[in-house]
Backbone as numpy.savetxt, mean C-alpha at the origin, in Angstrom:
# Nx Ny Nz CAx CAy CAz Cx Cy Cz
17.11 -19.11 32.56 18.40 -18.46 32.62 18.26 -17.05 32.08
18.81 -16.11 32.76 18.78 -14.72 32.34 20.18 -14.25 32.09
20.34 -13.47 31.07 21.62 -12.90 30.72 21.45 -11.39 30.71
22.20 -10.71 31.54 22.13 -9.26 31.59 23.42 -8.69 31.06
23.28 -7.79 30.13 24.44 -7.16 29.51 24.39 -5.68 29.80
25.47 -5.14 30.29 25.55 -3.71 30.52 26.66 -3.15 29.66
26.25 -2.33 28.72 27.19 -1.70 27.80 26.71 -0.28 27.58
27.62 0.63 27.38 27.25 2.03 27.10 26.82 2.15 25.64
25.53 1.92 25.40 24.95 2.03 24.05 23.67 2.84 24.15
23.14 3.28 23.02 21.87 4.00 23.07 20.80 3.18 23.78
19.91 3.86 24.46 18.88 3.25 25.27 18.07 2.21 24.52
17.60 2.52 23.31 16.76 1.59 22.56 17.50 0.33 22.18
18.77 0.43 21.86 19.56 -0.74 21.51 19.76 -1.64 22.74
19.99 -1.04 23.88 20.16 -1.82 25.12 18.89 -2.60 25.43
17.73 -1.99 25.23 16.47 -2.69 25.48 16.30 -3.85 24.51
16.66 -3.64 23.26 16.53 -4.69 22.26 17.40 -5.88 22.61
18.64 -5.65 23.00 19.55 -6.73 23.37 19.02 -7.46 24.59
18.55 -6.72 25.60 18.05 -7.35 26.82 16.82 -8.19 26.52
15.93 -7.70 25.67 14.72 -8.44 25.35 15.04 -9.70 24.56
15.97 -9.62 23.63 16.33 -10.79 22.84 17.09 -11.82 23.66
17.89 -11.38 24.62 18.68 -12.32 25.42 17.84 -12.98 26.50
16.74 -12.35 26.93 15.94 -12.89 28.01 15.07 -14.04 27.59
14.60 -14.80 28.57 13.73 -15.92 28.27 12.26 -15.52 28.42
12.00 -14.21 28.56 10.63 -13.75 28.69 10.01 -13.40 27.35
10.66 -13.72 26.24 10.14 -13.44 24.91 9.58 -14.73 24.35
8.24 -14.83 24.31 7.61 -16.03 23.79 7.83 -16.09 22.28
8.06 -17.26 21.76 8.27 -17.41 20.33 7.44 -18.58 19.84
7.18 -18.59 18.54 6.45 -19.69 17.93 5.13 -19.21 17.36
4.50 -20.04 16.55 3.24 -19.67 15.92 2.16 -19.37 16.95
1.47 -18.27 16.75 0.36 -17.90 17.63 0.76 -17.31 18.96
2.05 -17.22 19.24 2.50 -16.67 20.52 2.35 -15.15 20.51
2.04 -14.59 21.64 1.97 -13.15 21.77 3.34 -12.66 22.20
4.00 -11.82 21.36 5.34 -11.36 21.73 5.33 -10.58 23.03
6.28 -10.89 23.89 6.43 -10.17 25.13 7.89 -9.79 25.27
8.13 -8.71 25.93 9.50 -8.28 26.10 9.60 -7.36 27.30
10.55 -6.45 27.25 10.81 -5.56 28.38 9.59 -4.71 28.74
8.70 -4.44 27.76 7.55 -3.57 28.02 6.27 -4.37 28.22
6.34 -5.68 28.30 5.13 -6.48 28.48 4.61 -6.96 27.14
3.34 -7.29 27.09 2.73 -7.81 25.88 2.62 -6.71 24.83
3.06 -7.02 23.62 2.96 -6.07 22.52 1.54 -6.05 21.97
1.07 -4.90 21.47 -0.29 -4.85 20.92 -0.37 -5.68 19.64
-1.56 -6.22 19.35 -1.70 -7.00 18.12 -1.60 -6.09 16.90
-1.29 -6.69 15.76 -1.25 -5.93 14.51 -2.65 -5.38 14.24
-2.73 -4.23 13.55 -4.05 -3.69 13.26 -4.84 -4.65 12.37
-6.16 -4.67 12.52 -6.96 -5.61 11.73 -6.93 -5.23 10.25
-6.98 -6.24 9.41 -7.05 -6.00 7.97 -8.52 -5.77 7.63
-8.77 -4.67 6.95 -10.14 -4.35 6.56 -10.36 -4.80 5.12
-11.54 -5.29 4.84 -11.87 -5.66 3.47 -12.29 -4.39 2.76
-11.41 -3.88 1.95 -11.64 -2.63 1.23 -11.94 -2.92 -0.23
-12.67 -2.01 -0.85 -12.92 -2.05 -2.28 -12.54 -0.71 -2.87
-11.97 -0.75 -4.06 -11.64 0.47 -4.79 -12.72 0.65 -5.85
-13.50 1.71 -5.68 -14.59 1.99 -6.60 -14.03 2.62 -7.88
-14.41 2.05 -9.02 -13.99 2.58 -10.32 -15.23 3.20 -10.98
-15.13 4.50 -11.26 -16.27 5.23 -11.85 -15.87 5.77 -13.22
-16.75 5.59 -14.19 -16.48 6.00 -15.57 -17.38 7.17 -15.94
-16.78 8.13 -16.67 -17.52 9.32 -17.09 -18.63 8.93 -18.05
-19.81 9.41 -17.74 -21.00 9.16 -18.56 -21.71 10.49 -18.72
-21.38 11.22 -19.75 -21.95 12.56 -19.95 -21.36 13.53 -18.95
-22.22 14.08 -18.10 -21.76 15.07 -17.12 -21.54 14.49 -15.72
-21.60 13.16 -15.59 -21.39 12.54 -14.27 -20.58 11.24 -14.44
-20.26 10.62 -13.31 -19.51 9.36 -13.30 -20.38 8.26 -12.73
-20.40 7.10 -13.40 -21.14 5.93 -12.93 -20.16 4.87 -12.44
-20.51 4.21 -11.34 -19.68 3.12 -10.83 -19.82 1.92 -11.76
-18.68 1.41 -12.23 -18.71 0.25 -13.13 -18.05 -0.97 -12.50
-17.24 -0.76 -11.47 -16.56 -1.89 -10.83 -16.14 -1.51 -9.43
-15.95 -2.54 -8.61 -15.37 -2.38 -7.28 -14.25 -3.40 -7.20
-13.00 -2.88 -7.17 -11.81 -3.73 -7.17 -11.52 -4.19 -5.74
-11.31 -5.50 -5.58 -10.97 -6.08 -4.28 -9.56 -6.66 -4.33
-9.08 -7.13 -3.20 -7.79 -7.79 -3.15 -7.76 -8.99 -4.09
-8.85 -9.75 -4.12 -8.92 -10.92 -5.00 -8.82 -10.51 -6.47
-9.43 -9.39 -6.83 -9.33 -8.91 -8.22 -7.89 -8.55 -8.56
-7.20 -7.89 -7.64 -5.81 -7.51 -7.88 -4.94 -8.75 -8.08
-5.18 -9.77 -7.29 -4.36 -10.97 -7.34 -4.50 -11.72 -8.66
-5.54 -11.41 -9.43 -5.73 -12.02 -10.75 -4.86 -11.34 -11.81
-4.36 -10.14 -11.49 -3.54 -9.38 -12.42 -2.07 -9.72 -12.23
-1.28 -9.36 -13.23 0.16 -9.57 -13.14 0.76 -8.50 -12.24
1.45 -8.93 -11.20 2.11 -7.99 -10.29 3.38 -7.47 -10.94
3.76 -6.26 -10.59 5.01 -5.68 -11.07 6.16 -6.20 -10.21
7.37 -6.23 -10.78 8.51 -6.62 -9.95 8.75 -5.56 -8.87
9.27 -5.98 -7.77 9.50 -5.05 -6.67 8.36 -5.07 -5.68
8.47 -4.24 -4.68 7.48 -4.18 -3.60 7.10 -2.74 -3.33
6.05 -2.54 -2.52 5.63 -1.21 -2.12 6.71 -0.51 -1.32
6.52 0.77 -1.03 7.53 1.55 -0.32 7.98 0.93 1.00
7.12 0.19 1.67 7.50 -0.46 2.93 8.29 -1.74 2.73
8.42 -2.18 1.48 9.21 -3.36 1.18 8.46 -4.68 1.23
7.14 -4.65 1.48 6.40 -5.89 1.61 5.23 -6.02 0.65
4.54 -4.93 0.34 3.31 -4.99 -0.44 3.58 -5.29 -1.91
2.69 -6.09 -2.50 2.75 -6.37 -3.93 2.16 -5.17 -4.66
2.83 -4.75 -5.74 2.37 -3.58 -6.48 1.84 -3.99 -7.85
0.86 -3.22 -8.33 0.23 -3.47 -9.61 0.19 -2.16 -10.39
0.31 -2.28 -11.72 0.18 -1.11 -12.57 -1.26 -0.62 -12.51
-1.45 0.66 -12.20 -2.80 1.21 -12.18 -3.39 1.17 -13.59
-2.55 1.29 -14.61 -3.03 1.20 -16.00 -3.60 -0.19 -16.27
-2.96 -1.24 -15.74 -3.49 -2.60 -15.90 -4.80 -2.78 -15.15
-4.88 -2.21 -13.96 -6.11 -2.31 -13.16 -7.27 -1.65 -13.90
-7.03 -0.44 -14.40 -8.07 0.30 -15.13 -8.41 -0.40 -16.44
-7.38 -0.92 -17.12 -7.61 -1.65 -18.36 -8.46 -2.89 -18.14
-8.24 -3.58 -17.03 -9.02 -4.77 -16.68 -10.46 -4.40 -16.32
-10.64 -3.31 -15.59 -11.97 -2.94 -15.10 -12.80 -2.17 -16.13
-12.13 -1.41 -17.01 -12.87 -0.54 -17.93 -12.51 -0.82 -19.39
-11.35 -0.37 -19.81 -10.89 -0.56 -21.19 -9.40 -0.27 -21.25
-8.73 -0.86 -22.23 -7.27 -0.72 -22.34 -6.82 0.73 -22.46
-7.54 1.56 -23.15 -7.12 2.95 -23.37 -7.69 3.92 -22.32
-8.40 3.41 -21.34 -8.98 4.28 -20.31 -7.88 4.87 -19.44
-8.14 6.05 -18.87 -7.15 6.67 -17.99 -7.84 7.29 -16.78
-7.11 7.33 -15.69 -7.61 7.91 -14.45 -7.47 9.43 -14.53
-8.54 10.14 -14.18 -8.50 11.61 -14.17 -8.54 12.18 -12.76
-9.17 11.45 -11.83 -9.28 11.94 -10.45 -9.21 10.76 -9.48
-8.52 10.99 -8.37 -8.42 10.01 -7.28 -9.10 10.62 -6.06
-10.00 9.85 -5.44 -10.73 10.33 -4.26 -10.23 9.58 -3.03
-9.89 10.34 -1.99 -9.33 9.79 -0.77 -10.37 9.70 0.34
-10.07 8.91 1.35 -10.98 8.69 2.46 -11.30 9.92 3.27
-10.42 10.92 3.26 -10.67 12.15 4.03 -11.47 13.18 3.24
-11.96 12.80 2.05 -12.78 13.70 1.25 -12.00 14.49 0.20
-10.69 14.43 0.24 -9.90 15.14 -0.76 -9.97 14.42 -2.11
-9.84 15.21 -3.18 -9.76 14.67 -4.54 -8.48 15.19 -5.17
-7.78 14.33 -5.87 -6.51 14.70 -6.50 -6.63 14.42 -8.00
-6.38 15.44 -8.80 -6.42 15.27 -10.26 -5.15 14.57 -10.73
-5.29 13.73 -11.74 -4.14 13.05 -12.35 -3.91 13.70 -13.71
-2.73 14.28 -13.86 -2.37 14.97 -15.08 -2.32 13.99 -16.26
-2.97 14.34 -17.37 -2.98 13.43 -18.52 -1.60 13.24 -19.13
-0.72 14.24 -19.03 0.65 14.10 -19.54 1.44 13.12 -18.67
1.23 13.17 -17.36 1.91 12.23 -16.46 1.42 10.80 -16.73
0.12 10.64 -16.96 -0.45 9.32 -17.24 0.15 8.74 -18.52
0.36 9.58 -19.53 0.86 9.14 -20.83 2.39 8.99 -20.87
3.09 9.50 -19.88 4.55 9.49 -19.85 5.07 8.05 -19.71
5.77 7.56 -20.74 6.28 6.18 -20.75 7.44 5.98 -19.78
8.01 7.06 -19.25 9.15 6.91 -18.33 8.72 6.65 -16.89
7.42 6.64 -16.63 6.93 6.34 -15.28 5.60 5.61 -15.34
5.30 4.91 -14.25 4.09 4.10 -14.18 3.36 4.39 -12.87
2.05 4.67 -12.96 1.28 4.79 -11.72 1.03 3.38 -11.17
1.22 3.21 -9.87 1.07 1.89 -9.26 0.07 1.92 -8.10
-0.55 0.77 -7.89 -1.54 0.59 -6.84 -1.08 -0.55 -5.95
-1.27 -0.41 -4.64 -0.99 -1.49 -3.70 -1.88 -1.30 -2.48
-1.89 -2.33 -1.64 -2.63 -2.25 -0.38 -1.64 -2.34 0.77
-1.88 -1.52 1.80 -1.01 -1.59 2.96 -1.44 -2.77 3.83
-0.78 -2.96 4.95 -1.06 -4.13 5.79 -2.45 -4.11 6.41
-3.11 -2.96 6.40 -4.48 -2.89 6.92 -5.53 -3.00 5.82
-5.07 -3.15 4.56 -6.01 -3.31 3.46 -6.37 -2.02 2.74
-5.81 -0.89 3.15 -6.10 0.38 2.50 -5.38 0.44 1.16
-6.05 0.98 0.14 -5.42 1.16 -1.17 -4.55 2.40 -1.17
-3.40 2.30 -1.85 -2.47 3.43 -1.97 -2.03 3.54 -3.42
-1.67 4.76 -3.82 -1.17 5.01 -5.17 0.16 5.74 -5.11
1.01 5.44 -6.06 2.29 6.12 -6.17 2.81 5.95 -7.59
4.05 6.35 -7.83 4.65 6.28 -9.16 6.02 5.61 -9.06
6.35 4.80 -10.07 7.69 4.24 -10.21 8.24 4.66 -11.57
9.57 4.71 -11.67 10.16 5.05 -12.96 10.27 3.78 -13.81
10.77 3.92 -15.05 10.80 2.77 -15.95 11.74 1.66 -15.50
12.63 1.95 -14.55 13.51 0.90 -14.01 12.89 0.22 -12.79
11.71 0.68 -12.37 11.03 0.08 -11.22 11.35 0.74 -9.89
12.10 1.84 -9.90 12.44 2.55 -8.66 11.36 3.57 -8.32
11.13 3.73 -7.03 10.13 4.69 -6.56 10.58 6.11 -6.90
9.62 6.92 -7.28 9.90 8.31 -7.62 9.59 9.16 -6.38
10.62 9.52 -5.60 10.40 10.21 -4.33 9.77 11.59 -4.48
9.91 12.22 -5.65 9.35 13.56 -5.83 7.83 13.52 -6.05
7.28 12.34 -6.28 5.84 12.23 -6.49 5.15 11.92 -5.17
3.92 12.30 -5.08 3.18 12.14 -3.84 2.57 10.73 -3.75
2.69 10.10 -2.60 2.02 8.83 -2.33 0.64 9.17 -1.80
-0.38 8.64 -2.45 -1.75 8.89 -2.02 -2.22 7.72 -1.16
-2.74 8.04 0.02 -3.15 7.02 0.98 -4.67 6.97 1.12
-5.18 5.82 1.49 -6.61 5.61 1.71 -7.42 6.02 0.48
-7.02 5.47 -0.67 -7.73 5.75 -1.92 -9.04 4.98 -1.90
-10.13 5.68 -2.09 -11.46 5.05 -2.04 -12.06 4.84 -3.42
-11.84 5.79 -4.33 -12.39 5.64 -5.68 -11.54 6.39 -6.68
-11.70 5.98 -7.95 -11.01 6.66 -9.04 -12.02 6.96 -10.14
-11.89 8.14 -10.74 -12.72 8.53 -11.88 -11.91 8.28 -13.14
-12.54 7.65 -14.13 -11.87 7.22 -15.33 -12.61 7.74 -16.57
-11.83 8.08 -17.61 -12.41 8.41 -18.91 -11.87 7.41 -19.92
-12.70 7.11 -20.91 -12.30 6.16 -21.96 -11.58 6.89 -23.07
């Protein structure tokens, strides 16, 4: 049975209603969603990523740990979710404390595109905000900041595809 509805609404909304009303939308576990545009592409694959933690040793940094999803899941998650509303978030201070030492702090964040971002020591010490770490749906590590009430701080930059962090004790 097909149900066609014609209403003067925005184009995208009309397509959504038609797709939901039609019987051409497969549903159920393992089904490939289909609709007005045919088969939808699969979700991007989840990559097994590691976050390299490097500690200052004289004039260079040595790798002391590689944080995985399993390592994060052993830590206490913070209340709330990542900016997309789904990802579990963790205090970066807890992650560094677990991997290195309780008083250790991040000084530099290295991204997948080769950029490095310095972390201000005053921002790290500021009790009114917390640096947080999460993984997106593809497994990439991301960093951002929340305030003491757990709300995202929009004025701070979200760092994507974080590959390693430099830490001092």
